Short mmCIF file of N, CA and C in Angstrom, two decimals:
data_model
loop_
_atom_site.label_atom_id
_atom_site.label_comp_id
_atom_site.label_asym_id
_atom_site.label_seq_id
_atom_site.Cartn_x
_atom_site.Cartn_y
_atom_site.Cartn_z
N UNK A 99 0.83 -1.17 0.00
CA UNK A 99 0.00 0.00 0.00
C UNK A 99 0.88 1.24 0.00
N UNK A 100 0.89 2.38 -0.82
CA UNK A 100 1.01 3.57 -0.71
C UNK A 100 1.00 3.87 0.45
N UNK A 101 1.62 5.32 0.92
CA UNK A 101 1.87 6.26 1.65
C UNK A 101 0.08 7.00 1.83
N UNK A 102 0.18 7.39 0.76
CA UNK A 102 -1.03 8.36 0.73
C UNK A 102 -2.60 7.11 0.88
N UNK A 103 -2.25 6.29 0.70
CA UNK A 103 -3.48 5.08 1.13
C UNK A 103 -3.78 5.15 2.04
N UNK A 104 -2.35 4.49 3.00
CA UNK A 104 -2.10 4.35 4.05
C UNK A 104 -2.80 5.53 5.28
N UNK A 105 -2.24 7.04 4.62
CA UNK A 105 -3.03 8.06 5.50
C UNK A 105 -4.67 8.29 5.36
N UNK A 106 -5.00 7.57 4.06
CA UNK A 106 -6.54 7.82 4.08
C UNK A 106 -7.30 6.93 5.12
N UNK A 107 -6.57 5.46 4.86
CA UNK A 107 -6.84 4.75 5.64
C UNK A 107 -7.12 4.47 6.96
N UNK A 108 -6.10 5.38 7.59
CA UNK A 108 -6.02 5.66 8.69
C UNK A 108 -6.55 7.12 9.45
N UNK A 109 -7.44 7.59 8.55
CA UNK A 109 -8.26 8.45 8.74
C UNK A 109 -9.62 8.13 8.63
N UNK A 110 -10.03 7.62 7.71
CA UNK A 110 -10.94 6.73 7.87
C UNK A 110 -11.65 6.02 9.05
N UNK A 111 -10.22 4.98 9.38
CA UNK A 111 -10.41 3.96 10.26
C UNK A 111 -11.00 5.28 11.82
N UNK A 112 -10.06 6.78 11.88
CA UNK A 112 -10.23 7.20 12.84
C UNK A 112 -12.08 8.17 13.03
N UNK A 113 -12.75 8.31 11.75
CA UNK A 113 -13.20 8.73 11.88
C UNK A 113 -13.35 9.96 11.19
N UNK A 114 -12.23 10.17 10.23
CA UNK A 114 -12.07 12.07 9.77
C UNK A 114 -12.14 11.49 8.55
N UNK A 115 -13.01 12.71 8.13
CA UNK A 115 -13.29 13.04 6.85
C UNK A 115 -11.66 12.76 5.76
N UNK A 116 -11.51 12.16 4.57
CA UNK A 116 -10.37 12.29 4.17
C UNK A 116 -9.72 13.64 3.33
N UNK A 117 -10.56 14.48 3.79
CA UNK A 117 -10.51 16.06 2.78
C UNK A 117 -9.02 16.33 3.79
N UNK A 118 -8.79 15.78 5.17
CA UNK A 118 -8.28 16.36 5.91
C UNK A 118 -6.70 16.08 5.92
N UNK A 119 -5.76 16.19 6.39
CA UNK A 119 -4.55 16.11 6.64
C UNK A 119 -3.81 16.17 7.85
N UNK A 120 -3.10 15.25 8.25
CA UNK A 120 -2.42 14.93 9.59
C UNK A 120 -1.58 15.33 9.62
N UNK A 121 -0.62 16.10 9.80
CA UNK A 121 1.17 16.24 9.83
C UNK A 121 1.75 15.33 11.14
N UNK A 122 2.72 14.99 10.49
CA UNK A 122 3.68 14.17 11.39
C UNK A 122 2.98 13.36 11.54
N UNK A 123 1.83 12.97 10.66
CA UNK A 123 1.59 11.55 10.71
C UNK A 123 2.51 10.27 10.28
N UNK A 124 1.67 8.95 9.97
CA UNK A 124 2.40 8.19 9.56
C UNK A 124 3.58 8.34 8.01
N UNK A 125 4.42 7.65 8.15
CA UNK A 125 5.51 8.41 6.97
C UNK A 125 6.38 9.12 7.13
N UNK A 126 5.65 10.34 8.70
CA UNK A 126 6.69 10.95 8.57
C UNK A 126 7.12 12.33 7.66
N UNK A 127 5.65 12.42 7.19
CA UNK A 127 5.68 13.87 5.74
C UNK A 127 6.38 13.03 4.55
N UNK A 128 6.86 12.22 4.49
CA UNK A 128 7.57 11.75 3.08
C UNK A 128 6.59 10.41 2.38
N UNK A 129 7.33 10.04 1.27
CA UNK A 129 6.34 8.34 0.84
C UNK A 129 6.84 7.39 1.39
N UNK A 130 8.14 7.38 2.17
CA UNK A 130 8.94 6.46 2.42
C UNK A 130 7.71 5.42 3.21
N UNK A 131 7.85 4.06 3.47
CA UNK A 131 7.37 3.51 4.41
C UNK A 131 7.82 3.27 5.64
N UNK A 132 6.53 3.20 6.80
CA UNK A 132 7.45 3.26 8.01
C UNK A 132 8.38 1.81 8.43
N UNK A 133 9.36 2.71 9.06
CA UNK A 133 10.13 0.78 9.07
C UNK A 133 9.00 -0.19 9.67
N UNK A 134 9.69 -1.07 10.74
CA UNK A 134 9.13 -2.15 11.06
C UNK A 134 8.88 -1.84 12.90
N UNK A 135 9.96 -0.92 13.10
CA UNK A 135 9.97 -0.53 14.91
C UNK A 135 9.32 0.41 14.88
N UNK A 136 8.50 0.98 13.78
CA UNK A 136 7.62 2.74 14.28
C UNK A 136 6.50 2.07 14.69
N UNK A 137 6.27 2.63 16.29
CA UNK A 137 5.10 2.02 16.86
C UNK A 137 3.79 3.14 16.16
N UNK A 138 4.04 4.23 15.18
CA UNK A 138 2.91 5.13 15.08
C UNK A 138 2.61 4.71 13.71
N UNK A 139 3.07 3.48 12.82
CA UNK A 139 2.84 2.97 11.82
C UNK A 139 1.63 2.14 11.99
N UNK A 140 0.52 2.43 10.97
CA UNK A 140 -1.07 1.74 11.09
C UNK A 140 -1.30 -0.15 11.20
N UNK A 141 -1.92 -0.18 11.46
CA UNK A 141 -1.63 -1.78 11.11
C UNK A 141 -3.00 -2.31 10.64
N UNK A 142 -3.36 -2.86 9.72
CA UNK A 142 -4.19 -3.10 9.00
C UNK A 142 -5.90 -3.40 9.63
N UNK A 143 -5.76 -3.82 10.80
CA UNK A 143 -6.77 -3.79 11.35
C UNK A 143 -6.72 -3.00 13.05
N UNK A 144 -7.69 -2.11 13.27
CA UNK A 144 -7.69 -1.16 14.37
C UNK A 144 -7.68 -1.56 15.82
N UNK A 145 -7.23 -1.26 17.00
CA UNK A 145 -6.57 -2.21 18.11
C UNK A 145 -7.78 -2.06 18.85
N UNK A 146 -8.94 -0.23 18.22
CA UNK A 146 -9.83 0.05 18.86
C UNK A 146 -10.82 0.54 18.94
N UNK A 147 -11.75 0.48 18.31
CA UNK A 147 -12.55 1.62 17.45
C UNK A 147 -12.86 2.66 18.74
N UNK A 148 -13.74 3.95 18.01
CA UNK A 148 -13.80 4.80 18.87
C UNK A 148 -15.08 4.15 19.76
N UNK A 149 -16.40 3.71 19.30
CA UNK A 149 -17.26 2.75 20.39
C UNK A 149 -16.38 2.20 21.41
N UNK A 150 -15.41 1.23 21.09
CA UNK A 150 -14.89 0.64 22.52
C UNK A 150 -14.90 2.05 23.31
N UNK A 151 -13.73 2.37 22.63
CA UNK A 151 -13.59 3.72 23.74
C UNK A 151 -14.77 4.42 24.65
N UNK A 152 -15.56 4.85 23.87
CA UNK A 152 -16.39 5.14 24.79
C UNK A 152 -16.61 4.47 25.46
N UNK A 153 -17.29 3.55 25.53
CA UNK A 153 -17.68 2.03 26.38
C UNK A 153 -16.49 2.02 27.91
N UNK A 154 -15.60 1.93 27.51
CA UNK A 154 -14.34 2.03 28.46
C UNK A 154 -14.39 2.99 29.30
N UNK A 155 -14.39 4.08 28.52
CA UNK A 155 -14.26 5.17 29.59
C UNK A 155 -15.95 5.04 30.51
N UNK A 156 -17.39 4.67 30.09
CA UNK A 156 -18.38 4.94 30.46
C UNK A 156 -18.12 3.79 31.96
N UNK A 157 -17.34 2.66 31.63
CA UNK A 157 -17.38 1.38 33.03
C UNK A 157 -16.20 2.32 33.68
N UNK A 158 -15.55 2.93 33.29
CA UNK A 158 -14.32 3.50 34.57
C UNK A 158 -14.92 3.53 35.88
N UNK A 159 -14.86 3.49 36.93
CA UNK A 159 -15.36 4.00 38.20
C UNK A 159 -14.13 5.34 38.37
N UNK A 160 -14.81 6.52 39.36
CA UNK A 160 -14.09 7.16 39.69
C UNK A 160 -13.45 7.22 40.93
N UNK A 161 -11.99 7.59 40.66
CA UNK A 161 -11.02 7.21 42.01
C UNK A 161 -11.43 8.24 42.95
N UNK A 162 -11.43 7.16 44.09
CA UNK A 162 -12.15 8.42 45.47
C UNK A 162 -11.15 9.05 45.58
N UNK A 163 -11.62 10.48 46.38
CA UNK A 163 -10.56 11.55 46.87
C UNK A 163 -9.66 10.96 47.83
N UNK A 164 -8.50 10.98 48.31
CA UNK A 164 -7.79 10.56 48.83
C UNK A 164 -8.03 10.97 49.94
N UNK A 165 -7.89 10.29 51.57
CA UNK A 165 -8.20 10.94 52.88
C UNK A 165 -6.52 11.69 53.08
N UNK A 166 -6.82 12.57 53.68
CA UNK A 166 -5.61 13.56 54.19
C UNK A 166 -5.60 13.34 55.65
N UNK A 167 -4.22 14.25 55.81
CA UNK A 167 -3.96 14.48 57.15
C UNK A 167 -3.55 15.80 57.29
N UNK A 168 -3.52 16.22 58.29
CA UNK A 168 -3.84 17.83 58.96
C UNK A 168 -3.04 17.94 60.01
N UNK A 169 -1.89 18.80 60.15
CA UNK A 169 -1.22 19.04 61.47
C UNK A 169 -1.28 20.51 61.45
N UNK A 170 -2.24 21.40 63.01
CA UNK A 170 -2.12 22.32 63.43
C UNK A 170 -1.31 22.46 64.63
N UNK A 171 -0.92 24.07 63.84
CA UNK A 171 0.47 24.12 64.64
C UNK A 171 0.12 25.28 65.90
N UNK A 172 0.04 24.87 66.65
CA UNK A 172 -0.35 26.42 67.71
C UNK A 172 0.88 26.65 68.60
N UNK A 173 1.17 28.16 68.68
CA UNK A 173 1.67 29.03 69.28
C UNK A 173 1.30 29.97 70.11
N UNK A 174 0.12 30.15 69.72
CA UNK A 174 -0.08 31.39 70.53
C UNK A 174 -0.32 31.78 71.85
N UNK A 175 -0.97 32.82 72.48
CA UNK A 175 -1.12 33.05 73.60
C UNK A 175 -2.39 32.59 74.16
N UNK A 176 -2.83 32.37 75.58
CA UNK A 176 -3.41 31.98 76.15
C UNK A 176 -5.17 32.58 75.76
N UNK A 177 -4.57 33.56 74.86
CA UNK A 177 -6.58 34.54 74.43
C UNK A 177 -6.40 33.48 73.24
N UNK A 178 -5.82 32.82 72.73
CA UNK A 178 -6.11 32.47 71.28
C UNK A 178 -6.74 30.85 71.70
N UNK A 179 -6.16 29.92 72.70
CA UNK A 179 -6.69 28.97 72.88
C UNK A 179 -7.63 28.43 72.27
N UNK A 180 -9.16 29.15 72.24
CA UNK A 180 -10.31 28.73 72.22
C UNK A 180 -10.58 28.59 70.73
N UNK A 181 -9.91 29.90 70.10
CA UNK A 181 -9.77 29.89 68.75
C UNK A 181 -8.93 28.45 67.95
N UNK A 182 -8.10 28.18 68.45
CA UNK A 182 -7.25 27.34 68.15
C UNK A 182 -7.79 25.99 67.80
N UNK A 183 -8.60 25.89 69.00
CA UNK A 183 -9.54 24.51 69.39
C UNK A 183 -10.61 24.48 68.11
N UNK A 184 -11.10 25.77 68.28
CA UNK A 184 -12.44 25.49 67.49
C UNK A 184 -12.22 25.22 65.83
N UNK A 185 -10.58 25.73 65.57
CA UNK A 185 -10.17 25.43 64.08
C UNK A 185 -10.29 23.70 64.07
N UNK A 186 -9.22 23.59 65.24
CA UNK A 186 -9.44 21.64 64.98
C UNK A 186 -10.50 21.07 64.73
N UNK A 187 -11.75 21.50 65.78
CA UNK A 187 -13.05 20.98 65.72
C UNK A 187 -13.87 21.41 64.20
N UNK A 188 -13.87 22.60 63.92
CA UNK A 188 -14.48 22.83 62.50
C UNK A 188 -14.22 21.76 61.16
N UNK A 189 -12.26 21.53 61.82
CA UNK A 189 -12.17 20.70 60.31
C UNK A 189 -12.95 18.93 60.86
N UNK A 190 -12.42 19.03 61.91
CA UNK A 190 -13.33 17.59 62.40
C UNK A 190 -14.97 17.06 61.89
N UNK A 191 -15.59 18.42 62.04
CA UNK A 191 -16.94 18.73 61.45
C UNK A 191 -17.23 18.75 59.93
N UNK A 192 -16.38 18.78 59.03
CA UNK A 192 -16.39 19.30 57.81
C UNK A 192 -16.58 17.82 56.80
N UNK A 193 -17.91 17.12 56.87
CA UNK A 193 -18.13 16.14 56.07
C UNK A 193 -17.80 16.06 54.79
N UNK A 194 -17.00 16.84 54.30
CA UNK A 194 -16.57 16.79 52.98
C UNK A 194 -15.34 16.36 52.55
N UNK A 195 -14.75 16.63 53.82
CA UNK A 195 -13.10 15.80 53.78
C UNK A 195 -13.44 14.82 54.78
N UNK A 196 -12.43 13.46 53.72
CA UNK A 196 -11.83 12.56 54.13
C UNK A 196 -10.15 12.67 54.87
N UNK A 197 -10.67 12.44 55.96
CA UNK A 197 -9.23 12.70 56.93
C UNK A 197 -9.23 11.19 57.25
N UNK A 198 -7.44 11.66 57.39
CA UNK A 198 -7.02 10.02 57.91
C UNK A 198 -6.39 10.23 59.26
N UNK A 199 -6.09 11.74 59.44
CA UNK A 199 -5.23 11.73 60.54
C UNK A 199 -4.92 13.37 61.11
N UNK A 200 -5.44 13.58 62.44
CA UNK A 200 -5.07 15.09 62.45
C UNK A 200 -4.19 15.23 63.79
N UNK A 201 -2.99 16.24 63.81
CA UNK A 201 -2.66 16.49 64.95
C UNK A 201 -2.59 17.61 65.08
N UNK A 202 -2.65 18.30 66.65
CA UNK A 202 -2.49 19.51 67.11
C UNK A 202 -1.18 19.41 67.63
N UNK A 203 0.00 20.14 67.12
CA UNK A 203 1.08 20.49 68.03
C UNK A 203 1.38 21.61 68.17
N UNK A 204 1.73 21.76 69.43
CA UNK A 204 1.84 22.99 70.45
C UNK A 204 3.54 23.05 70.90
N UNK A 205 3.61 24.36 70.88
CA UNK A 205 4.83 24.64 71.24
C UNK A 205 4.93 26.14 71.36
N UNK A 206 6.48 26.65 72.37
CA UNK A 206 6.19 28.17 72.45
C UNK A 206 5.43 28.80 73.48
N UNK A 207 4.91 29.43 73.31
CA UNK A 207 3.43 30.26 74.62
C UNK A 207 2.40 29.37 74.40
N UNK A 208 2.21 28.50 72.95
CA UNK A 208 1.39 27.35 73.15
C UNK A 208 1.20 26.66 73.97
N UNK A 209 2.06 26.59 74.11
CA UNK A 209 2.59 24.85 75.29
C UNK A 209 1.40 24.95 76.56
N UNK A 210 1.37 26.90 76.91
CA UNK A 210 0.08 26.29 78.07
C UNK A 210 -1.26 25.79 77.64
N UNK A 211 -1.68 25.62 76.43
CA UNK A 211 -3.16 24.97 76.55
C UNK A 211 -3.33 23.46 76.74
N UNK A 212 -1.86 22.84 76.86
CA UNK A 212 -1.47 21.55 77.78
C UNK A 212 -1.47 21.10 78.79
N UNK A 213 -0.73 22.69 79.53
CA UNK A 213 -0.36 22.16 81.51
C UNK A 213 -1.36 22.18 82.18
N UNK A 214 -1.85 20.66 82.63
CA UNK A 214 -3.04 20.99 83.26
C UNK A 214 -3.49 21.55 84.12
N UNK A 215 -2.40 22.26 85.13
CA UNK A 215 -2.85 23.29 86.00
C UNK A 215 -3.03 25.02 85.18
N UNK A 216 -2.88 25.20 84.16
CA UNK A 216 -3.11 26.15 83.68
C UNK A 216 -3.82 26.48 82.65
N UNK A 217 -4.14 25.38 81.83
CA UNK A 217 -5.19 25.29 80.75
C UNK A 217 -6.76 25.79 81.00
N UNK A 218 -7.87 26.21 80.63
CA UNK A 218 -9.04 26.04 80.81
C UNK A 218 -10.24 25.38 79.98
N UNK A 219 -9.05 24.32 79.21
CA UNK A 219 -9.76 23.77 78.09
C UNK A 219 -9.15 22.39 78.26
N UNK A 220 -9.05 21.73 79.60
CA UNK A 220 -8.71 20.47 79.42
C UNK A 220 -9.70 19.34 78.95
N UNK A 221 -11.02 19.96 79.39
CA UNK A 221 -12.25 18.67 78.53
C UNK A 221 -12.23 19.30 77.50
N UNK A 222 -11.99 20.08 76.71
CA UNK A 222 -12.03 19.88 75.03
C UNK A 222 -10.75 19.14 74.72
N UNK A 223 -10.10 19.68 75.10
CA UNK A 223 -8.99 18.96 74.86
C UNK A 223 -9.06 17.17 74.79
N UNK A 224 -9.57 16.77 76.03
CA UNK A 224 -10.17 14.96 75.49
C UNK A 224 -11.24 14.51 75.10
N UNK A 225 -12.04 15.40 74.46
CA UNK A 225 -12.70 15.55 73.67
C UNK A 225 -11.92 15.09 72.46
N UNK A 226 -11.18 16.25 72.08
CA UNK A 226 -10.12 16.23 70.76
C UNK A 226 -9.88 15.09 70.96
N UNK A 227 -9.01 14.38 71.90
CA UNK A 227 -8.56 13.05 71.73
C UNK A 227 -9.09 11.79 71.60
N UNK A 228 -10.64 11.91 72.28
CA UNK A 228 -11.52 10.77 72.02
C UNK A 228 -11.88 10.82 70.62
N UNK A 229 -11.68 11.61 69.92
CA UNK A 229 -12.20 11.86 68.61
C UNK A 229 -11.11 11.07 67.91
N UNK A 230 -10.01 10.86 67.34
CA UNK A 230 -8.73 10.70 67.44
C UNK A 230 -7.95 11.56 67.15
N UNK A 231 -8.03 12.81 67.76
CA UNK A 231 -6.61 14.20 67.33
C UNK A 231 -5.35 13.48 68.13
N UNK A 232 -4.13 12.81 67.76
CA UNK A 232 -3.21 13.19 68.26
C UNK A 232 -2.46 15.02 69.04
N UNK A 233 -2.50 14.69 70.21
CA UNK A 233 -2.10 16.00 70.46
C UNK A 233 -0.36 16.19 71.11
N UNK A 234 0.63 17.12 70.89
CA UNK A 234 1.75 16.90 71.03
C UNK A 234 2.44 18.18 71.39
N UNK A 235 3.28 17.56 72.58
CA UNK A 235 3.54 18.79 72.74
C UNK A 235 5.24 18.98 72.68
N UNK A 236 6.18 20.02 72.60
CA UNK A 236 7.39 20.23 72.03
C UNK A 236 8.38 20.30 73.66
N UNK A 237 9.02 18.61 73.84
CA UNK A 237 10.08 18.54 74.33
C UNK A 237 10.76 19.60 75.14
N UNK A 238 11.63 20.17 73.97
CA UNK A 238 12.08 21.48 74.45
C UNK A 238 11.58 22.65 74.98
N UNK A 239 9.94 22.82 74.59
CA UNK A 239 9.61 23.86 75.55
C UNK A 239 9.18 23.49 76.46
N UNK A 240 8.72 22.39 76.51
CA UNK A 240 8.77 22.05 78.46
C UNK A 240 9.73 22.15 79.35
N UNK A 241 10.81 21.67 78.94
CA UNK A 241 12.13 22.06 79.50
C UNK A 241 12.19 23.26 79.88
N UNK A 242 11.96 24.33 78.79
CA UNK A 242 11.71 26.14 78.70
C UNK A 242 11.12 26.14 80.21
N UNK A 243 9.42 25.55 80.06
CA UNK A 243 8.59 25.70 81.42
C UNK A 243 9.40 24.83 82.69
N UNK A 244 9.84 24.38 82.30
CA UNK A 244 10.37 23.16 83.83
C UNK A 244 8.94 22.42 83.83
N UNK A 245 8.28 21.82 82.86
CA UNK A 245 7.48 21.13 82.85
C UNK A 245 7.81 19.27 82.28
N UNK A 246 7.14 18.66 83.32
CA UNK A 246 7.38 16.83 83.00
C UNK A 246 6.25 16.49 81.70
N UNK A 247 6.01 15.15 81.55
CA UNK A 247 5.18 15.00 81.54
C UNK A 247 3.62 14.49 81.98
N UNK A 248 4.17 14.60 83.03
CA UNK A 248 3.11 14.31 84.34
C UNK A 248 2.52 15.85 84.54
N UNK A 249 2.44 16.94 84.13
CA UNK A 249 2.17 17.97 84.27
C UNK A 249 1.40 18.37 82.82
N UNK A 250 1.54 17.46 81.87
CA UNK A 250 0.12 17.60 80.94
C UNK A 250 -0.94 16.99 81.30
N UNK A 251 -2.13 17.34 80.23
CA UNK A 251 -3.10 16.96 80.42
C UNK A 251 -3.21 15.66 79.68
N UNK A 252 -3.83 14.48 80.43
CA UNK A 252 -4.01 13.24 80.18
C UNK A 252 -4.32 12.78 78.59
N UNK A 253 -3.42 12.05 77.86
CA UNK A 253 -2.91 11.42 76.89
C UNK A 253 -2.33 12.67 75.71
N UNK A 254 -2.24 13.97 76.21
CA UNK A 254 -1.24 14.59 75.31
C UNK A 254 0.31 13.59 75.52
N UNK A 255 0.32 13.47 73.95
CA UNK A 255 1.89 13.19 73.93
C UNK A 255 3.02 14.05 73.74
N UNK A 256 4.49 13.66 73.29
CA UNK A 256 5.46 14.65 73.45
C UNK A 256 6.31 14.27 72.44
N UNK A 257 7.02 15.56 71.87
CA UNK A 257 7.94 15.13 70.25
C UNK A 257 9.36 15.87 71.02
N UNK A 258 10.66 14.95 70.74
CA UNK A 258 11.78 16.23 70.86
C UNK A 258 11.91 17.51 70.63
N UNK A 259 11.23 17.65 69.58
CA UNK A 259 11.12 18.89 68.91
C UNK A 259 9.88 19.13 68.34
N UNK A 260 9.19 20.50 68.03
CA UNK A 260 7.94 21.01 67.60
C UNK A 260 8.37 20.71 65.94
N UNK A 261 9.84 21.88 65.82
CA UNK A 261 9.79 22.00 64.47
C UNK A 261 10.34 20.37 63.96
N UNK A 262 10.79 19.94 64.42
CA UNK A 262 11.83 18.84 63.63
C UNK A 262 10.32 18.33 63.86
N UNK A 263 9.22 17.86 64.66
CA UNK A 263 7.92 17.07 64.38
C UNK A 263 7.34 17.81 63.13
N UNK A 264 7.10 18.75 63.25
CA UNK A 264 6.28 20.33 61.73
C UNK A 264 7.19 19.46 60.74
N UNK A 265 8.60 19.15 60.49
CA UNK A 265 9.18 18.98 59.17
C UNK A 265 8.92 17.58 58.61
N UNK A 266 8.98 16.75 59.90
CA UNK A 266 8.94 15.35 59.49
C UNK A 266 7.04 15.15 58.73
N UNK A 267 6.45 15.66 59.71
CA UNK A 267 5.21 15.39 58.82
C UNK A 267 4.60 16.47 57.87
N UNK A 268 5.19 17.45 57.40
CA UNK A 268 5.09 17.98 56.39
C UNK A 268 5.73 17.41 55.26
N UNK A 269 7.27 16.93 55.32
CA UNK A 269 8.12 16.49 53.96
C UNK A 269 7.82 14.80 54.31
N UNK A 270 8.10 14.99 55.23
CA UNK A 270 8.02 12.62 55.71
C UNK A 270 6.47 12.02 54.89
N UNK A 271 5.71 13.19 55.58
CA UNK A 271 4.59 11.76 56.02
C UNK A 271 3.18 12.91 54.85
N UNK A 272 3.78 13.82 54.46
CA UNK A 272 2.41 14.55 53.53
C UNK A 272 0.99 15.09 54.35
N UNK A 273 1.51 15.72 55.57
CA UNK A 273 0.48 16.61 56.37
C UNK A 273 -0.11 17.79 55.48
N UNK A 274 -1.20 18.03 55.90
CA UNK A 274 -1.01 19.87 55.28
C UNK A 274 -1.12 20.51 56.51
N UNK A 275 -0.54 22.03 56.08
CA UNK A 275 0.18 22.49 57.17
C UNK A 275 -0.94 23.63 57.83
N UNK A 276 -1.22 23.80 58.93
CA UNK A 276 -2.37 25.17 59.17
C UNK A 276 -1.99 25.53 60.54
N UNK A 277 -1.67 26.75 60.33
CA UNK A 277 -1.04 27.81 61.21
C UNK A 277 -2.31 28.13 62.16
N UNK A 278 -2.57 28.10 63.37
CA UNK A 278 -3.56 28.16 63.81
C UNK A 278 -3.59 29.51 64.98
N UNK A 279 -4.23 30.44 65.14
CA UNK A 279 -3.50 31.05 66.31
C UNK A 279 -3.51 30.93 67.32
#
């Protein structure tokens, strides 16, 4: 078969009118034939018509959204607390995301919405945790406070570090990141 067959043919087979013209179609712009390794060379009968296709794409199922994870980072001062909380709880609330995993870590002037003698949000706080928020608090600023961990509030846990925890599950583990105040 010709070159110029060959492209009718294969216009045809696709569906287009043959008034039309492909560049860099098969050939290559020349008459030459394609060797034997050009995978864009026609082959006499079609691998697919466009019906399959449709058909194919109509059984696809669509891939669910992926569940995320969420690490809020709090710092702030003792007026922001409540604010802080109610960010965690909103996204907790938010039936539209699939979460797999959220933590609150605290560090800084944060650190007091932990100590349980100074907090005023220790039942939200296990609240948060019965829910499953991991909550965490930064090593080193307890040290800062001269605080143990017998001086948090019941099942907050503890990371060496705030930031080296912020990096590992931002680059490690694919958190998204929300600054909370």
């Amino acid at each position: 078969m010709d070159s110029e067959h060959t492209r009718r043919r294969v216009l045809e087979l696709a569906g287009v009118g043959t008034g039309l013209a492909l560049a860099g179609c098969v050939g290559g712009g020349t008459d030459a034939p394609a060797s034997t390794g050009d995978t864009a060379s026609p082959t006499s009968e079609p691998t697919e018509t466009p019906e399959e296709t449709d058909t194919a794409t109509e059984t696809e199922t669509e891939t669910p959204d992926p569940t995320m994870s969420t690490v809020f980072h709090f710092t702030g001062d003792v007026s922001q607390q409540e604010h802080a909380l109610g960010n965690v709880s909103n996204l907790l609330a938010d039936d539209t995301i699939d979460l797999d995993d959220v933590v609150l870590l605290v560090n800084g002037s944060g650190f007091r919405l932990v100590l349980a003698e100074q907090t005023e949000h220790a039942e939200k706080l296990t609240e948060l945790l019965d829910e499953g928020v991991s909550i965490r608090a930064c090593e080193n600023t307890m040290e800062r406070f001269s605080a143990t961990e017998d001086d948090l509030v019941d099942g907050v846990g503890t990371v060496p570090s705030g930031v080296g925890e912020l990096t590992k599950l931002q680059a490690g583990d694919g958190y998204a990141y929300i600054k909370t105040p």
